[in-house]
Coordinates of C-alpha atoms in Angstrom, one line a residue:
X1136 CA -30.4 -199.5 19.9
X1137 CA -33.5 -201.1 19.2
X1138 CA -33.6 -203.8 16.6
X1139 CA -35.6 -202.9 13.2
X1140 CA -38.8 -204.5 12.4
X1141 CA -38.9 -206.8 9.8
X1142 CA -39.5 -204.9 6.5
X1143 CA -38.7 -201.6 8.1
X1144 CA -36.2 -199.5 6.2
X1145 CA -33.4 -198.4 8.6
X1146 CA -31.3 -195.5 7.1
X1147 CA -28.3 -196.2 9.1
X1148 CA -28.0 -199.5 7.5
X1149 CA -27.7 -197.8 4.2
X1150 CA -25.6 -194.7 5.3
X1151 CA -23.4 -195.1 8.4
X1152 CA -23.2 -191.3 8.8
X1153 CA -26.9 -191.5 10.1
X1154 CA -25.9 -194.2 12.6
X1155 CA -27.7 -193.1 16.0
X1156 CA -24.9 -191.8 18.3
X1157 CA -22.4 -191.2 15.6
X1158 CA -20.0 -188.2 16.1
X1159 CA -20.1 -185.7 13.4
X1160 CA -18.1 -182.7 12.1
X1161 CA -19.4 -179.2 11.8
X1162 CA -20.2 -180.2 8.2
X1163 CA -22.4 -183.2 9.2
X1164 CA -19.7 -185.7 8.2
X1165 CA -19.4 -188.7 10.5
X1166 CA -16.1 -188.5 12.4
X1167 CA -13.5 -191.2 11.9
X1168 CA -12.0 -193.0 14.7
X1169 CA -9.0 -190.8 15.3
X1170 CA -10.8 -187.5 14.6
X1171 CA -12.7 -187.9 17.8
X1172 CA -11.2 -185.8 20.7
X1173 CA -11.4 -186.8 24.2
X1174 CA -14.5 -184.5 25.0
X1175 CA -16.1 -186.2 21.9
X1176 CA -15.4 -189.5 23.4
X1177 CA -16.6 -188.4 26.8
X1178 CA -20.0 -187.2 25.2
X1179 CA -20.2 -190.5 23.3
X1180 CA -19.7 -192.6 26.5
X1181 CA -22.2 -190.4 28.5
X1182 CA -23.8 -192.7 31.2
X1183 CA -20.9 -195.0 31.3
X1184 CA -18.4 -195.0 34.4
X1185 CA -16.0 -192.2 33.9
X1186 CA -13.0 -194.4 33.7
X1187 CA -14.4 -195.8 30.3
X1188 CA -13.0 -192.7 28.7
X1189 CA -9.4 -193.2 29.8
X1190 CA -9.8 -196.9 28.8
X1191 CA -11.1 -196.3 25.4
X1192 CA -8.5 -193.5 24.7
X1193 CA -5.5 -195.5 25.8
X1194 CA -6.9 -198.6 23.9
X1195 CA -7.0 -196.5 20.7
X1196 CA -3.9 -194.5 21.1
X1197 CA -1.4 -196.5 23.1
X1198 CA -2.5 -199.9 22.1
X1199 CA -3.8 -199.3 18.7
X1200 CA -6.8 -201.4 19.3
X1201 CA -10.1 -201.8 17.3
X1202 CA -13.1 -201.2 19.6
X1203 CA -13.9 -205.1 19.0
X1204 CA -10.5 -205.9 20.6
X1205 CA -10.9 -204.0 23.8
X1206 CA -11.7 -206.9 26.0
X1207 CA -11.8 -204.9 29.2
X1208 CA -15.1 -203.4 27.8
X1209 CA -18.3 -205.0 28.0
X1210 CA -19.1 -206.8 24.8
X1211 CA -22.2 -204.6 24.1
X1212 CA -20.1 -201.3 24.5
X1213 CA -17.5 -202.8 22.2
X1214 CA -20.1 -203.5 19.5
X1215 CA -21.5 -199.8 19.8
X1216 CA -18.1 -198.2 19.5
X1217 CA -17.3 -200.3 16.6
X1218 CA -20.3 -198.9 14.8
X1219 CA -19.9 -195.2 15.9
X1220 CA -16.1 -195.2 15.7
X1221 CA -15.2 -196.3 12.2
X1222 CA -11.7 -196.5 10.9
X1223 CA -10.7 -193.6 8.3
X1224 CA -8.6 -195.8 6.5
X1225 CA -9.4 -199.1 4.4
X1226 CA -6.4 -201.2 3.3
X1227 CA -6.4 -201.6 -0.6
X1228 CA -2.9 -203.2 -1.1
X1229 CA 0.4 -203.9 0.4
X1230 CA 3.7 -204.5 -1.2
X1231 CA 7.1 -205.6 0.4
X1232 CA 10.7 -205.0 -0.6
X1233 CA 14.1 -205.5 1.1
X1234 CA 13.4 -208.9 2.3
X1235 CA 10.4 -207.6 4.2
X1236 CA 12.0 -204.7 5.6
X1237 CA 10.1 -202.1 3.7
X1238 CA 6.3 -202.3 3.5
X1239 CA 4.2 -199.9 1.4
X1240 CA 0.6 -199.7 2.1
X1241 CA -2.2 -198.3 -0.1
X1242 CA -5.2 -196.9 1.8
X1243 CA -8.7 -195.5 0.5
X1244 CA -10.1 -192.8 2.7
X1245 CA -13.4 -194.0 4.2
X1246 CA -16.0 -191.4 4.1
X1247 CA -13.6 -188.8 2.6
X1248 CA -15.3 -186.1 0.6
X1249 CA -12.5 -186.5 -2.0
X1250 CA -12.6 -190.1 -2.1
X1251 CA -8.9 -190.3 -2.4
X1252 CA -6.1 -192.7 -1.8
X1253 CA -2.8 -192.3 0.1
X1254 CA 0.3 -194.3 0.8
X1255 CA 2.5 -194.9 3.6
X1256 CA 5.8 -196.7 3.9
X1257 CA 7.1 -198.7 7.0
X1258 CA 10.8 -199.1 7.0
X1259 CA 12.5 -201.5 9.4
X1260 CA 16.3 -200.7 9.9
X1261 CA 18.9 -202.6 12.0
X1262 CA 18.7 -199.9 14.9
X1263 CA 15.3 -198.3 14.2
X1264 CA 11.9 -198.5 12.8
X1265 CA 10.5 -195.5 10.8
X1266 CA 7.1 -194.8 9.1
X1267 CA 6.9 -192.5 6.1
X1268 CA 3.3 -190.7 6.3
X1269 CA 1.2 -188.7 4.0
X1270 CA -0.5 -185.3 5.0
X1271 CA -2.4 -184.7 1.7
X1272 CA -4.1 -186.9 -0.9
X1273 CA -1.8 -186.3 -3.8
X1274 CA 0.3 -182.9 -3.9
X1275 CA -0.1 -179.5 -5.5
X1276 CA 3.4 -178.3 -5.3
X1277 CA 4.2 -179.4 -8.8
X1278 CA 7.9 -180.6 -8.3
X1279 CA 9.0 -181.8 -11.7
X1280 CA 10.9 -185.2 -10.6
X1281 CA 8.3 -186.2 -7.9
X1282 CA 5.5 -188.8 -8.9
X1283 CA 3.1 -187.3 -6.3
X1284 CA 3.5 -183.8 -7.7
X1285 CA 3.0 -185.1 -11.1
X1286 CA -0.5 -186.2 -10.3
X1287 CA -1.7 -183.1 -8.6
X1288 CA -3.8 -182.6 -5.2
X1289 CA -6.9 -184.3 -4.6
X1290 CA -7.6 -183.3 -1.1
X1291 CA -6.4 -182.5 2.5
X1292 CA -6.1 -185.0 5.2
X1293 CA -7.8 -184.7 8.5
X1294 CA -5.6 -185.0 11.7
X1295 CA -7.3 -188.3 12.4
X1296 CA -6.3 -189.8 8.9
X1297 CA -2.8 -188.7 9.7
X1298 CA -2.8 -190.1 13.2
X1299 CA -4.2 -193.4 11.9
X1300 CA -1.4 -194.0 9.5
X1301 CA 0.9 -193.9 12.3
X1302 CA -1.4 -196.2 14.7
X1303 CA -1.7 -198.6 11.9
X1304 CA 2.0 -198.9 11.1
X1305 CA 2.9 -199.3 14.8
X1306 CA 0.7 -202.4 14.9
X1307 CA 2.2 -203.7 11.8
X1308 CA 5.9 -203.1 13.0
X1309 CA 5.3 -205.2 16.1
X1310 CA 7.1 -206.9 17.9
X1311 CA 9.5 -204.1 17.1
X1312 CA 8.9 -200.7 18.4
X1313 CA 8.0 -197.9 15.9
X1314 CA 10.4 -194.9 17.0
X1315 CA 10.4 -192.4 14.2
X1316 CA 7.8 -190.6 12.1
X1317 CA 8.5 -188.6 9.0
X1318 CA 6.1 -186.4 7.0
X1319 CA 7.8 -187.3 3.6
X1320 CA 4.9 -189.2 2.0
X1321 CA 2.1 -187.7 -0.2
X1322 CA 1.5 -184.0 0.0
X1323 CA 3.1 -180.8 1.4
X1324 CA 2.5 -181.1 5.2
X1325 CA 2.9 -177.2 5.5
X1326 CA 0.1 -176.7 3.2
X1327 CA -2.2 -178.6 5.5
X1328 CA -0.8 -177.0 8.7
X1329 CA -3.7 -177.1 11.1
X1330 CA -4.3 -180.9 10.6
X1331 CA -0.6 -181.7 10.6
X1332 CA 0.1 -180.0 13.8
X1333 CA -3.0 -181.2 15.5
X1334 CA -1.9 -184.9 14.5
X1335 CA 1.8 -184.0 15.8
X1336 CA 0.2 -183.0 19.2
X1337 CA -1.9 -186.2 19.4
X1338 CA 0.9 -188.4 18.4
X1339 CA 3.3 -186.7 21.0
X1340 CA 0.7 -186.3 23.9
X1341 CA -1.5 -189.3 23.5
X1342 CA 0.4 -192.0 21.5
X1343 CA 3.6 -191.5 23.2
X1344 CA 5.9 -190.8 20.0
X1345 CA 8.3 -188.0 21.2
X1346 CA 8.0 -184.9 19.1
X1347 CA 11.9 -185.2 18.8
X1348 CA 11.4 -188.1 16.7
X1349 CA 9.0 -186.4 14.4
X1350 CA 10.3 -184.8 11.3
X1351 CA 8.4 -182.4 9.1
X1352 CA 9.3 -182.0 5.5
X1353 CA 8.8 -179.0 3.3
X1354 CA 9.4 -177.8 0.0
X1355 CA 9.8 -174.3 1.4
X1356 CA 6.6 -172.7 2.5
X1357 CA 7.9 -169.8 4.4
X1358 CA 5.1 -168.9 6.4
X1359 CA 4.7 -172.4 7.6
X1360 CA 8.3 -172.7 8.7
X1361 CA 7.9 -169.4 10.5
X1362 CA 4.7 -170.8 12.2
X1363 CA 6.5 -174.1 13.3
X1364 CA 9.4 -172.2 14.9
X1365 CA 6.8 -170.7 17.2
X1366 CA 5.4 -174.0 18.2
X1367 CA 6.2 -175.4 21.6
X1368 CA 7.0 -179.0 20.6
X1369 CA 10.7 -179.6 19.4
X1370 CA 9.8 -181.3 16.0
X1371 CA 12.5 -181.6 13.3
X1372 CA 12.5 -179.7 10.1
X1373 CA 13.8 -180.9 6.8
X1374 CA 13.8 -178.7 3.4
X1375 CA 13.5 -180.2 0.2
X1376 CA 16.0 -177.9 -1.4
X1377 CA 17.4 -179.6 -4.6
X1378 CA 19.0 -176.7 -6.0
X1379 CA 20.9 -173.7 -4.7
X1380 CA 20.3 -171.0 -7.2
X1381 CA 16.9 -169.5 -8.0
X1382 CA 17.0 -170.2 -11.7
X1383 CA 17.3 -174.1 -11.4
X1384 CA 15.0 -174.3 -8.3
X1385 CA 12.4 -172.2 -10.1
X1386 CA 12.2 -175.0 -12.4
X1387 CA 12.6 -178.2 -10.2
X1388 CA 10.4 -176.9 -7.3
X1389 CA 8.1 -174.2 -8.6
X1390 CA 7.3 -172.8 -5.2
X1391 CA 10.5 -171.3 -5.3
X1392 CA 8.9 -168.6 -7.5
X1393 CA 6.9 -167.3 -4.5
X1394 CA 9.5 -167.8 -1.9
X1395 CA 13.2 -167.5 -3.5
X1396 CA 16.1 -168.7 -1.7
X1397 CA 16.9 -165.5 0.0
X1398 CA 13.6 -165.6 1.8
X1399 CA 13.6 -169.3 2.5
X1400 CA 17.2 -168.8 3.8
X1401 CA 15.9 -166.2 6.2
X1402 CA 13.1 -168.4 7.4
X1403 CA 15.4 -171.4 7.9
X1404 CA 17.7 -169.0 10.0
X1405 CA 14.8 -167.9 12.3
X1406 CA 13.8 -171.6 12.9
X1407 CA 17.2 -172.6 14.0
X1408 CA 17.8 -169.5 16.1
X1409 CA 14.4 -169.8 17.7
X1410 CA 14.3 -173.4 18.2
X1411 CA 18.0 -174.5 18.6
X1412 CA 17.1 -177.6 16.6
X1413 CA 19.4 -178.8 13.6
X1414 CA 18.2 -178.0 10.2
X1415 CA 18.3 -180.7 7.4
X1416 CA 18.4 -180.2 3.7
X1417 CA 17.1 -182.8 1.2
X1418 CA 18.8 -183.0 -2.2
X1419 CA 17.7 -185.3 -4.8
X1420 CA 21.0 -186.1 -7.0
X1421 CA 20.0 -185.6 -10.5
X1422 CA 22.5 -186.5 -13.1
X1423 CA 23.9 -183.4 -15.0
X1424 CA 21.5 -181.1 -13.3
X1425 CA 22.4 -180.5 -9.6
X1426 CA 25.5 -182.9 -9.1
X1427 CA 28.4 -180.9 -10.5
X1428 CA 31.2 -179.5 -8.3
X1429 CA 29.7 -176.0 -8.7
X1430 CA 26.4 -177.3 -7.2
X1431 CA 28.2 -178.4 -4.2
X1432 CA 29.9 -175.0 -3.8
X1433 CA 26.5 -173.3 -4.3
X1434 CA 24.7 -175.7 -1.6
X1435 CA 27.6 -175.2 0.8
X1436 CA 27.3 -171.5 0.8
X1437 CA 23.7 -171.9 2.1
X1438 CA 24.0 -175.0 4.5
X1439 CA 27.3 -174.0 6.1
X1440 CA 26.1 -170.7 7.8
X1441 CA 22.9 -172.4 9.0
X1442 CA 24.9 -175.5 10.4
X1443 CA 22.5 -177.6 8.3
X1444 CA 22.9 -181.3 7.6
X1445 CA 22.4 -182.3 3.9
X1446 CA 20.8 -185.7 3.1
X1447 CA 21.8 -186.7 -0.4
X1448 CA 19.1 -189.0 -2.1
X1449 CA 19.9 -190.7 -5.3
X1450 CA 17.1 -189.7 -7.6
X1451 CA 14.6 -192.3 -8.0
X1452 CA 12.8 -193.2 -11.2
X1453 CA 9.2 -192.0 -11.8
X1454 CA 7.1 -192.3 -15.1
X1455 CA 6.8 -188.6 -15.6
X1456 CA 10.6 -187.5 -15.4
X1457 CA 13.1 -189.4 -17.7
X1458 CA 16.4 -187.7 -16.3
X1459 CA 18.5 -190.3 -14.5
X1460 CA 19.6 -190.1 -11.0
X1461 CA 23.4 -189.5 -10.2
X1462 CA 25.5 -192.8 -10.2
X1463 CA 26.6 -194.0 -6.9
X1464 CA 30.4 -192.8 -7.4
X1465 CA 29.1 -189.3 -8.4
X1466 CA 27.0 -189.1 -5.1
X1467 CA 29.8 -190.2 -3.0
X1468 CA 32.2 -187.5 -4.7
X1469 CA 29.4 -184.9 -4.3
X1470 CA 29.4 -185.9 -0.5
X1471 CA 33.1 -185.6 -0.2
X1472 CA 33.1 -182.3 -2.0
X1473 CA 30.8 -180.9 0.6
X1474 CA 32.7 -182.3 3.5
X1475 CA 35.7 -180.6 2.2
X1476 CA 33.6 -177.4 2.1
X1477 CA 32.7 -177.8 6.0
X1478 CA 29.2 -179.4 5.4
X1479 CA 28.0 -182.6 7.0
X1480 CA 26.4 -184.7 4.4
X1481 CA 25.2 -188.4 4.4
X1482 CA 23.7 -190.5 1.6
X1483 CA 20.2 -191.8 2.1
X1484 CA 19.7 -195.5 1.8
X1485 CA 17.1 -195.7 -0.8
X1486 CA 14.4 -198.3 0.3
X1487 CA 11.6 -199.7 -1.7
X1488 CA 12.5 -198.5 -5.2
X1489 CA 11.3 -201.7 -6.8
X1490 CA 7.9 -201.2 -5.3
X1491 CA 7.8 -197.4 -6.0
X1492 CA 8.0 -196.9 -2.3
X1493 CA 11.0 -194.7 -2.3
X1494 CA 11.5 -191.1 -1.9
X1495 CA 9.4 -189.2 -4.7
X1496 CA 7.8 -192.4 -5.9
X1497 CA 4.5 -192.5 -4.1
X1498 CA 1.6 -192.6 -6.4
X1499 CA 3.8 -193.2 -9.2
X1500 CA 1.4 -195.6 -11.0
X1501 CA -1.6 -192.9 -11.1
X1502 CA -1.8 -190.4 -13.8
X1503 CA 1.6 -190.8 -15.1
X1504 CA 2.6 -188.9 -18.2
X1505 CA 5.2 -189.6 -20.9
X1506 CA 8.8 -189.2 -19.2
X1507 CA 10.2 -185.8 -20.0
X1508 CA 13.9 -185.2 -19.7
X1509 CA 14.8 -181.8 -18.1
X1510 CA 16.5 -179.3 -20.1
X1511 CA 20.1 -178.3 -18.9
X1512 CA 21.2 -176.3 -21.7
X1513 CA 21.4 -172.6 -21.6
X1514 CA 19.1 -172.2 -18.7
X1515 CA 21.2 -174.4 -16.6
X1516 CA 24.6 -172.7 -17.7
X1517 CA 23.2 -169.3 -17.1
X1518 CA 22.0 -170.4 -13.5
X1519 CA 25.5 -170.3 -12.2
X1520 CA 25.6 -166.7 -12.6
X1521 CA 23.0 -166.0 -10.1
X1522 CA 24.3 -164.3 -6.8
X1523 CA 24.0 -166.5 -4.0
X1524 CA 22.1 -165.2 -0.8
X1525 CA 22.3 -167.8 2.0

């Protein structure tokens, strides 16, 4: 690239999307580093030795390197790649909890048309390292107890923005190995299906993370569940259930009004029968709302025929929802009742509650409304007269 003359206005110095050689989407937007495909990279490296494509691809996906760190490339090529392959994510802030074992990262989306922000959470356990990633900026599902849902949807993430979260987390986890990826951060993954699945294929095929170590969580978008069942990669499915009758679930998880429990249950059965994979149900324990013995009985009627595992999650506080989580003793009693009904259940170890990094807390500081307790009066009592349809 020729150096500009003194006094000459150079457009790409002011707008990186005009940079000569930059790769662009169909809309003309400059592609970020992990939105570039292997054929894109081959075009970008036209004129270079063929092995350069493999070198750069491996450096990006297996080693998580910035182009400037790829010392097996000529210095001039490193500089050019750094210009035309910008990162999608810019770190805004980090917060640590649990003696450094939980790290929440806040990212701004470089070049995004929405200008949004997302969060990821890296969790180091004794026997594994897991990253919880976002699939959307915000969320449009409107679950009443979830901070992300309270803030609404800002925009969709690209496959590259999703992949980059994992690559960054893997570098941050070193020297330990990142082994698990869960789509349980901001957003509803199945509402951004194409980008999420493209990211999963890239993580499995190029970044070396087995699909069996990837979990997709959904509030119950039935078309997406059926589509997931037909895919070739054996990812895990977790359904955020939270209520086992339609009246209560209509309130807690509004998408239930479109896909009620009978329809959701049929899709879950199709998933397990097609894939042979174990299904998980997520259940946020809300005091006086869904933690009574009758709730356990209703949940067991749905989970047992599906051989589903239940993850019990003590509700985490958010600014927009004042109802408290179930105390620890109540959570254990609920778990034991499920076990007595033939359902395998575990209590999730909450991480990062003090830094708003726990389940349901992401983006809790943005756009929060005054806390509103859930009504558990006549509506709650009548909910137990709804016929159960597993």
